[in-house]
PDB file of C-alpha atoms in Angstrom:
ATOM      1  CA  MET A 133     -55.424  62.839  20.574  1.00  0.00           C
ATOM      2  CA  ILE A 134     -58.135  61.433  22.881  1.00  0.00           C
ATOM      3  CA  THR A 135     -59.461  58.208  21.339  1.00  0.00           C
ATOM      4  CA  SER A 136     -61.468  55.146  22.308  1.00  0.00           C
ATOM      5  CA  THR A 137     -58.176  53.246  22.202  1.00  0.00           C
ATOM      6  CA  LEU A 138     -56.869  55.482  24.994  1.00  0.00           C
ATOM      7  CA  ALA A 139     -59.956  54.634  27.051  1.00  0.00           C
ATOM      8  CA  GLU A 140     -59.200  50.948  26.526  1.00  0.00           C
ATOM      9  CA  VAL A 141     -55.584  51.423  27.614  1.00  0.00           C
ATOM     10  CA  ALA A 142     -56.780  53.378  30.644  1.00  0.00           C
ATOM     11  CA  ALA A 143     -59.079  50.478  31.520  1.00  0.00           C
ATOM     12  CA  ALA A 144     -56.142  48.075  31.229  1.00  0.00           C
ATOM     13  CA  ASN A 145     -54.107  50.278  33.574  1.00  0.00           C
ATOM     14  CA  LEU A 146     -56.883  50.290  36.164  1.00  0.00           C
ATOM     15  CA  LEU A 147     -57.283  46.519  35.994  1.00  0.00           C
ATOM     16  CA  ALA A 148     -53.540  45.928  36.314  1.00  0.00           C
ATOM     17  CA  THR A 149     -53.482  48.247  39.326  1.00  0.00           C
ATOM     18  CA  TYR A 150     -56.479  46.670  41.040  1.00  0.00           C
ATOM     19  CA  PHE A 151     -55.195  43.138  40.555  1.00  0.00           C
ATOM     20  CA  THR A 152     -51.775  44.206  41.863  1.00  0.00           C
ATOM     21  CA  LEU A 153     -53.439  45.577  44.994  1.00  0.00           C
ATOM     22  CA  GLY A 154     -55.690  42.550  45.277  1.00  0.00           C
ATOM     23  CA  ALA A 155     -52.749  40.158  45.061  1.00  0.00           C
ATOM     24  CA  ALA A 156     -50.912  42.195  47.710  1.00  0.00           C
ATOM     25  CA  SER A 157     -53.730  41.745  50.241  1.00  0.00           C
ATOM     26  CA  PRO A 158     -52.837  39.074  52.833  1.00  0.00           C
ATOM     27  CA  GLY A 159     -54.584  35.772  52.152  1.00  0.00           C
ATOM     28  CA  SER A 160     -55.907  36.771  48.739  1.00  0.00           C
ATOM     29  CA  ARG A 161     -56.099  34.653  45.604  1.00  0.00           C
ATOM     30  CA  ILE A 162     -56.756  35.456  41.971  1.00  0.00           C
ATOM     31  CA  TRP A 163     -58.225  33.055  39.466  1.00  0.00           C
ATOM     32  CA  HIS A 164     -59.783  32.948  36.025  1.00  0.00           C
ATOM     33  CA  GLU A 165     -63.128  31.558  34.975  1.00  0.00           C
ATOM     34  CA  PRO A 166     -64.773  31.708  31.548  1.00  0.00           C
ATOM     35  CA  GLY A 167     -65.910  35.300  31.150  1.00  0.00           C
ATOM     36  CA  PHE A 168     -64.072  37.021  34.021  1.00  0.00           C
ATOM     37  CA  THR A 169     -61.096  37.182  36.367  1.00  0.00           C
ATOM     38  CA  ALA A 170     -61.716  37.419  40.111  1.00  0.00           C
ATOM     39  CA  CYS A 171     -59.874  38.277  43.307  1.00  0.00           C
ATOM     40  CA  PHE A 172     -61.030  36.992  46.700  1.00  0.00           C
ATOM     41  CA  ALA A 173     -59.728  37.286  50.249  1.00  0.00           C
ATOM     42  CA  GLU A 174     -60.905  36.677  53.802  1.00  0.00           C
ATOM     43  CA  TRP A 175     -60.815  40.419  54.447  1.00  0.00           C
ATOM     44  CA  GLU A 176     -64.092  42.039  53.378  1.00  0.00           C
ATOM     45  CA  HIS A 177     -62.671  45.123  51.677  1.00  0.00           C
ATOM     46  CA  PRO A 178     -63.537  45.539  47.950  1.00  0.00           C
ATOM     47  CA  ILE A 179     -59.838  46.081  47.220  1.00  0.00           C
ATOM     48  CA  CYS A 180     -59.461  42.295  47.302  1.00  0.00           C
ATOM     49  CA  ASN A 181     -62.993  41.075  46.499  1.00  0.00           C
ATOM     50  CA  PHE A 182     -63.977  41.855  42.927  1.00  0.00           C
ATOM     51  CA  ALA A 183     -64.283  40.640  39.349  1.00  0.00           C
ATOM     52  CA  ALA A 184     -63.116  42.323  36.151  1.00  0.00           C
ATOM     53  CA  ASN A 185     -62.086  41.498  32.576  1.00  0.00           C
ATOM     54  CA  VAL A 186     -65.765  40.671  32.216  1.00  0.00           C
ATOM     55  CA  LYS A 187     -67.143  39.182  28.995  1.00  0.00           C
ATOM     56  CA  LEU A 188     -70.830  39.177  29.758  1.00  0.00           C
ATOM     57  CA  SER A 189     -73.385  36.490  29.078  1.00  0.00           C
ATOM     58  CA  SER A 190     -76.340  35.337  31.157  1.00  0.00           C
ATOM     59  CA  GLU A 191     -74.232  32.425  32.447  1.00  0.00           C
ATOM     60  CA  VAL A 192     -71.347  34.690  33.440  1.00  0.00           C
ATOM     61  CA  ALA A 193     -73.699  37.157  35.159  1.00  0.00           C
ATOM     62  CA  SER A 194     -75.370  34.331  37.099  1.00  0.00           C
ATOM     63  CA  ARG A 195     -71.998  33.015  38.234  1.00  0.00           C
ATOM     64  CA  LEU A 196     -70.939  36.492  39.359  1.00  0.00           C
ATOM     65  CA  ALA A 197     -74.199  36.869  41.286  1.00  0.00           C
ATOM     66  CA  GLN A 198     -73.534  33.534  43.001  1.00  0.00           C
ATOM     67  CA  LEU A 199     -70.045  34.645  44.055  1.00  0.00           C
ATOM     68  CA  ALA A 200     -71.263  38.069  45.178  1.00  0.00           C
ATOM     69  CA  GLY A 201     -74.042  36.479  47.207  1.00  0.00           C
ATOM     70  CA  GLU A 202     -71.456  34.592  49.262  1.00  0.00           C
ATOM     71  CA  ARG A 203     -69.559  37.730  50.330  1.00  0.00           C
ATOM     72  CA  PRO A 204     -70.370  40.880  52.309  1.00  0.00           C
ATOM     73  CA  ASN A 205     -68.605  42.993  49.675  1.00  0.00           C
ATOM     74  CA  PHE A 206     -67.950  42.063  46.064  1.00  0.00           C
ATOM     75  CA  ASN A 207     -67.634  44.499  43.155  1.00  0.00           C
ATOM     76  CA  VAL A 208     -67.844  43.924  39.413  1.00  0.00           C
ATOM     77  CA  TYR A 209     -66.072  46.468  37.200  1.00  0.00           C
ATOM     78  CA  THR A 210     -67.218  47.277  33.674  1.00  0.00           C
ATOM     79  CA  PHE A 211     -65.947  49.921  31.260  1.00  0.00           C
ATOM     80  CA  ASP A 212     -67.702  51.939  28.575  1.00  0.00           C
ATOM     81  CA  ALA A 213     -64.827  51.209  26.182  1.00  0.00           C
ATOM     82  CA  LEU A 214     -64.948  47.427  26.694  1.00  0.00           C
ATOM     83  CA  LEU A 215     -68.630  46.584  27.110  1.00  0.00           C
ATOM     84  CA  SER A 216     -71.628  47.503  24.994  1.00  0.00           C
ATOM     85  CA  SER A 217     -74.461  46.213  27.224  1.00  0.00           C
ATOM     86  CA  HIS A 218     -75.060  45.687  30.953  1.00  0.00           C
ATOM     87  CA  ASN A 219     -78.402  43.905  30.611  1.00  0.00           C
ATOM     88  CA  CYS A 220     -77.083  40.558  31.842  1.00  0.00           C
ATOM     89  CA  LEU A 221     -75.791  42.063  35.088  1.00  0.00           C
ATOM     90  CA  GLU A 222     -79.065  43.870  35.697  1.00  0.00           C
ATOM     91  CA  LEU A 223     -81.099  40.721  35.081  1.00  0.00           C
ATOM     92  CA  ALA A 224     -78.851  38.849  37.535  1.00  0.00           C
ATOM     93  CA  GLY A 225     -79.724  41.372  40.252  1.00  0.00           C
ATOM     94  CA  PHE A 226     -76.732  43.723  40.125  1.00  0.00           C
ATOM     95  CA  LYS A 227     -77.087  47.471  40.523  1.00  0.00           C
ATOM     96  CA  VAL A 228     -74.582  50.212  39.737  1.00  0.00           C
ATOM     97  CA  ARG A 229     -73.125  51.364  43.055  1.00  0.00           C
ATOM     98  CA  THR A 230     -70.865  54.036  41.670  1.00  0.00           C
ATOM     99  CA  ARG A 231     -69.961  55.440  38.286  1.00  0.00           C
ATOM    100  CA  LEU A 232     -66.467  56.843  37.861  1.00  0.00           C
ATOM    101  CA  VAL A 233     -65.298  59.179  35.127  1.00  0.00           C
ATOM    102  CA  GLN A 234     -62.166  58.171  33.205  1.00  0.00           C
ATOM    103  CA  MET A 235     -59.943  61.166  32.448  1.00  0.00           C
ATOM    104  CA  ALA A 236     -56.639  61.704  30.653  1.00  0.00           C
ATOM    105  CA  TRP A 237     -53.912  64.324  30.428  1.00  0.00           C
ATOM    106  CA  GLU A 238     -51.613  64.270  27.415  1.00  0.00           C
ATOM    107  CA  PRO A 239     -48.147  65.874  27.225  1.00  0.00           C
ATOM    108  CA  GLU A 240     -47.971  69.310  25.651  1.00  0.00           C
ATOM    109  CA  GLU A 241     -45.028  71.191  24.162  1.00  0.00           C
ATOM    110  CA  PHE A 242     -43.878  72.631  27.469  1.00  0.00           C
ATOM    111  CA  ALA A 243     -43.554  70.857  30.811  1.00  0.00           C
ATOM    112  CA  PRO A 244     -45.911  71.834  33.658  1.00  0.00           C
ATOM    113  CA  VAL A 245     -44.398  74.235  36.183  1.00  0.00           C
ATOM    114  CA  VAL A 246     -43.702  72.380  39.442  1.00  0.00           C
ATOM    115  CA  GLN A 247     -44.131  74.331  42.681  1.00  0.00           C
ATOM    116  CA  ARG A 248     -42.946  71.747  45.228  1.00  0.00           C
ATOM    117  CA  PRO A 249     -40.460  68.827  45.119  1.00  0.00           C
ATOM    118  CA  LEU A 250     -41.813  65.281  45.275  1.00  0.00           C
ATOM    119  CA  ALA A 251     -40.763  62.864  47.999  1.00  0.00           C
ATOM    120  CA  HIS A 252     -40.291  59.356  46.609  1.00  0.00           C
ATOM    121  CA  PRO A 253     -40.817  55.829  47.942  1.00  0.00           C
ATOM    122  CA  GLU A 254     -38.293  55.770  50.787  1.00  0.00           C
ATOM    123  CA  GLY A 255     -41.228  56.624  53.059  1.00  0.00           C
ATOM    124  CA  ARG A 256     -43.502  53.942  51.613  1.00  0.00           C
ATOM    125  CA  GLN A 257     -44.944  52.709  54.894  1.00  0.00           C
ATOM    126  CA  GLU A 258     -45.603  56.236  56.143  1.00  0.00           C
ATOM    127  CA  ILE A 259     -47.352  57.159  52.885  1.00  0.00           C
ATOM    128  CA  ALA A 260     -49.466  53.981  52.969  1.00  0.00           C
ATOM    129  CA  HIS A 261     -50.689  54.719  56.501  1.00  0.00           C
ATOM    130  CA  PHE A 262     -51.367  58.324  55.489  1.00  0.00           C
ATOM    131  CA  MET A 263     -53.546  57.148  52.583  1.00  0.00           C
ATOM    132  CA  ALA A 264     -55.428  54.680  54.763  1.00  0.00           C
ATOM    133  CA  TRP A 265     -56.179  57.401  57.311  1.00  0.00           C
ATOM    134  CA  GLN A 266     -57.303  59.984  54.734  1.00  0.00           C
ATOM    135  CA  PHE A 267     -59.705  57.615  52.989  1.00  0.00           C
ATOM    136  CA  PHE A 268     -60.896  55.544  55.949  1.00  0.00           C
ATOM    137  CA  GLY A 269     -60.350  57.682  59.029  1.00  0.00           C
ATOM    138  CA  ASN A 270     -63.750  56.587  60.360  1.00  0.00           C
ATOM    139  CA  GLN A 271     -62.787  52.894  60.296  1.00  0.00           C
ATOM    140  CA  THR A 272     -60.981  50.947  63.024  1.00  0.00           C
ATOM    141  CA  ALA A 273     -57.219  51.069  63.476  1.00  0.00           C
ATOM    142  CA  ASP A 274     -57.026  47.392  62.463  1.00  0.00           C
ATOM    143  CA  TYR A 275     -58.934  48.113  59.267  1.00  0.00           C
ATOM    144  CA  ARG A 276     -56.582  50.955  58.334  1.00  0.00           C
ATOM    145  CA  ALA A 277     -53.543  48.834  59.195  1.00  0.00           C
ATOM    146  CA  ARG A 278     -54.705  46.090  56.818  1.00  0.00           C
ATOM    147  CA  LEU A 279     -55.224  48.568  54.025  1.00  0.00           C
ATOM    148  CA  ALA A 280     -51.818  50.156  54.622  1.00  0.00           C
ATOM    149  CA  GLU A 281     -50.185  46.715  54.602  1.00  0.00           C
ATOM    150  CA  THR A 282     -51.773  45.986  51.235  1.00  0.00           C
ATOM    151  CA  ILE A 283     -50.486  49.258  49.776  1.00  0.00           C
ATOM    152  CA  VAL A 284     -46.982  48.654  51.148  1.00  0.00           C
ATOM    153  CA  ASN A 285     -46.917  45.128  49.701  1.00  0.00           C
ATOM    154  CA  ALA A 286     -47.917  46.307  46.200  1.00  0.00           C
ATOM    155  CA  ARG A 287     -44.306  47.077  45.297  1.00  0.00           C
ATOM    156  CA  ASP A 288     -45.005  47.559  41.588  1.00  0.00           C
ATOM    157  CA  LEU A 289     -47.001  50.678  42.452  1.00  0.00           C
ATOM    158  CA  GLU A 290     -44.968  53.799  43.188  1.00  0.00           C
ATOM    159  CA  LEU A 291     -45.944  56.110  46.036  1.00  0.00           C
ATOM    160  CA  VAL A 292     -45.175  59.836  45.849  1.00  0.00           C
ATOM    161  CA  SER A 293     -45.908  62.630  48.284  1.00  0.00           C
ATOM    162  CA  PHE A 294     -45.429  66.190  49.483  1.00  0.00           C
ATOM    163  CA  PHE A 295     -44.340  67.116  52.988  1.00  0.00           C
ATOM    164  CA  HIS A 296     -45.461  70.167  54.950  1.00  0.00           C
ATOM    165  CA  GLY A 297     -42.633  70.590  57.397  1.00  0.00           C
ATOM    166  CA  ARG A 298     -42.091  67.101  58.798  1.00  0.00           C
ATOM    167  CA  GLU A 299     -45.626  65.880  58.159  1.00  0.00           C
ATOM    168  CA  LEU A 300     -47.152  64.406  55.037  1.00  0.00           C
ATOM    169  CA  ALA A 301     -49.426  66.850  53.254  1.00  0.00           C
ATOM    170  CA  ALA A 302     -50.473  65.004  50.085  1.00  0.00           C
ATOM    171  CA  ALA A 303     -49.817  61.681  48.410  1.00  0.00           C
ATOM    172  CA  ALA A 304     -50.703  59.532  45.411  1.00  0.00           C
ATOM    173  CA  MET A 305     -50.137  56.050  44.022  1.00  0.00           C
ATOM    174  CA  LEU A 306     -48.751  55.656  40.495  1.00  0.00           C
ATOM    175  CA  SER A 307     -49.142  52.730  38.113  1.00  0.00           C
ATOM    176  CA  CYS A 308     -47.102  52.473  34.917  1.00  0.00           C
ATOM    177  CA  SER A 309     -48.758  49.770  32.804  1.00  0.00           C
ATOM    178  CA  PRO A 310     -48.286  49.861  29.862  1.00  0.00           C
ATOM    179  CA  GLU A 311     -45.149  51.981  29.926  1.00  0.00           C
ATOM    180  CA  GLU A 312     -46.621  54.855  27.889  1.00  0.00           C
ATOM    181  CA  ILE A 313     -49.371  55.337  30.499  1.00  0.00           C
ATOM    182  CA  LEU A 314     -49.076  56.709  34.033  1.00  0.00           C
ATOM    183  CA  GLY A 315     -52.119  55.956  36.170  1.00  0.00           C
ATOM    184  CA  VAL A 316     -52.858  58.070  39.251  1.00  0.00           C
ATOM    185  CA  TYR A 317     -54.685  56.485  42.191  1.00  0.00           C
ATOM    186  CA  ASN A 318     -55.496  57.334  45.809  1.00  0.00           C
ATOM    187  CA  LEU A 319     -54.692  61.027  45.411  1.00  0.00           C
ATOM    188  CA  CYS A 320     -55.308  62.532  48.839  1.00  0.00           C
ATOM    189  CA  VAL A 321     -54.535  65.634  50.878  1.00  0.00           C
ATOM    190  CA  LYS A 322     -54.387  65.936  54.655  1.00  0.00           C
ATOM    191  CA  SER A 323     -57.782  67.165  55.814  1.00  0.00           C
ATOM    192  CA  SER A 324     -56.407  70.252  57.585  1.00  0.00           C
ATOM    193  CA  LEU A 325     -54.573  71.365  54.419  1.00  0.00           C
ATOM    194  CA  ARG A 326     -57.321  70.934  51.842  1.00  0.00           C
ATOM    195  CA  GLY A 327     -58.242  73.916  49.717  1.00  0.00           C
ATOM    196  CA  ARG A 328     -54.698  75.323  49.799  1.00  0.00           C
ATOM    197  CA  GLY A 329     -53.386  74.011  46.471  1.00  0.00           C
ATOM    198  CA  TRP A 330     -51.583  70.893  47.692  1.00  0.00           C
ATOM    199  CA  GLY A 331     -53.601  68.541  45.493  1.00  0.00           C
ATOM    200  CA  ARG A 332     -53.171  70.765  42.451  1.00  0.00           C
ATOM    201  CA  ASP A 333     -49.416  71.028  42.989  1.00  0.00           C
ATOM    202  CA  LEU A 334     -49.136  67.269  43.389  1.00  0.00           C
ATOM    203  CA  MET A 335     -50.962  66.703  40.094  1.00  0.00           C
ATOM    204  CA  LEU A 336     -48.694  69.216  38.333  1.00  0.00           C
ATOM    205  CA  ALA A 337     -45.632  67.423  39.704  1.00  0.00           C
ATOM    206  CA  ILE A 338     -46.981  64.088  38.456  1.00  0.00           C
ATOM    207  CA  GLU A 339     -47.707  65.623  35.046  1.00  0.00           C
ATOM    208  CA  ALA A 340     -44.145  66.971  34.902  1.00  0.00           C
ATOM    209  CA  MET A 341     -42.832  63.498  35.694  1.00  0.00           C
ATOM    210  CA  ALA A 342     -44.961  62.030  32.914  1.00  0.00           C
ATOM    211  CA  TRP A 343     -43.945  64.804  30.503  1.00  0.00           C
ATOM    212  CA  GLN A 344     -40.283  63.818  30.842  1.00  0.00           C
ATOM    213  CA  LYS A 345     -41.152  60.240  29.839  1.00  0.00           C
ATOM    214  CA  HIS A 346     -43.684  61.183  27.131  1.00  0.00           C
ATOM    215  CA  GLN A 347     -46.427  59.441  29.098  1.00  0.00           C
ATOM    216  CA  THR A 348     -50.160  60.073  29.097  1.00  0.00           C
ATOM    217  CA  VAL A 349     -51.600  60.418  32.611  1.00  0.00           C
ATOM    218  CA  ILE A 350     -54.922  58.721  33.332  1.00  0.00           C
ATOM    219  CA  LEU A 351     -57.173  58.519  36.361  1.00  0.00           C
ATOM    220  CA  GLN A 352     -60.677  57.632  37.505  1.00  0.00           C
ATOM    221  CA  CYS A 353     -62.702  59.962  39.703  1.00  0.00           C
ATOM    222  CA  ASP A 354     -66.190  60.720  40.953  1.00  0.00           C
ATOM    223  CA  ALA A 355     -68.164  62.978  38.630  1.00  0.00           C
ATOM    224  CA  SER A 356     -68.079  65.707  41.285  1.00  0.00           C
ATOM    225  CA  LEU A 357     -64.293  65.988  40.782  1.00  0.00           C
ATOM    226  CA  LYS A 358     -64.387  66.182  36.994  1.00  0.00           C
ATOM    227  CA  GLN A 359     -64.198  69.979  36.908  1.00  0.00           C
ATOM    228  CA  TRP A 360     -61.315  70.034  39.402  1.00  0.00           C
ATOM    229  CA  TYR A 361     -59.221  67.710  37.245  1.00  0.00           C
ATOM    230  CA  ALA A 362     -60.159  69.671  34.124  1.00  0.00           C
ATOM    231  CA  GLN A 363     -58.453  72.674  35.736  1.00  0.00           C
ATOM    232  CA  VAL A 364     -55.147  70.770  35.663  1.00  0.00           C
ATOM    233  CA  GLY A 365     -55.532  69.716  32.035  1.00  0.00           C
ATOM    234  CA  PHE A 366     -57.562  66.498  32.128  1.00  0.00           C
ATOM    235  CA  THR A 367     -60.241  65.536  29.595  1.00  0.00           C
ATOM    236  CA  GLN A 368     -62.950  62.903  29.989  1.00  0.00           C
ATOM    237  CA  ILE A 369     -62.358  59.786  27.880  1.00  0.00           C
ATOM    238  CA  GLY A 370     -64.870  57.271  29.241  1.00  0.00           C
ATOM    239  CA  GLY A 371     -66.504  55.795  32.297  1.00  0.00           C
ATOM    240  CA  VAL A 372     -66.285  52.916  34.772  1.00  0.00           C
ATOM    241  CA  ASP A 373     -69.295  51.304  36.436  1.00  0.00           C
ATOM    242  CA  ILE A 374     -68.915  49.537  39.783  1.00  0.00           C
ATOM    243  CA  TRP A 375     -71.655  46.946  40.287  1.00  0.00           C
ATOM    244  CA  GLY A 376     -72.810  45.113  43.386  1.00  0.00           C
ATOM    245  CA  LEU A 377     -75.782  43.214  44.746  1.00  0.00           C
ATOM    246  CA  PRO A 378     -78.220  45.395  46.731  1.00  0.00           C
ATOM    247  CA  HIS A 379     -77.773  43.408  49.963  1.00  0.00           C
ATOM    248  CA  GLU A 380     -74.033  44.031  50.187  1.00  0.00           C
ATOM    249  CA  ARG A 381     -72.429  46.523  52.552  1.00  0.00           C
ATOM    250  CA  SER A 382     -70.665  49.081  50.395  1.00  0.00           C
ATOM    251  CA  LEU A 383     -67.188  50.108  51.590  1.00  0.00           C
ATOM    252  CA  LEU A 384     -66.368  52.263  48.559  1.00  0.00           C
TER     253      LEU A 384
END
């Protein structure tokens, strides 16, 4: 059954995943202050410059605005299931950059039918570079290399993929925290193969993996992808807001 508790667990999975990635970024550090936990690094990417676990007050919002004002990119994550009001962030100058939809798939009586076999983490570095290219192909080679290094270093996150011949066709990052939840991140398909069912087949394979372990699959996506994920059995359970100061350069 889809419940608010599931949305809270999904939020916890996302935070565990983001802090794992943040900690894996070279030169990063994570620390706690009253009202939030933050990750900072010299690299400007939002993957390692953000705050979450936010318990809002005017003082906390002002402190977050101070930290964000010192950095080219700094995101604050809030969740529908964990926060009742955003007024403090708005008064401190933050604006919603992006709103993501939280979705969940729950195991049914019969396992999903898998069309293609998954390739597992023995090709971790190759998968990481593939992800970096698919999401940030317009960035510099150094930028993509840093992102790939971060993904490779986040050893607690499993990488799975499909091959088309000898080349990667599709890939995703998986996060199992807590153990009854399987989070899906960075799902991507090679640009020349999109629209041919590779993404759908990858999701079905992930669902089959979760079915065997009695896990619920969760993910966050742009609202434009909500219908696509609904076609593979996902239901909306909540939302995530990504906040930033207007002057920052968004790299989402």
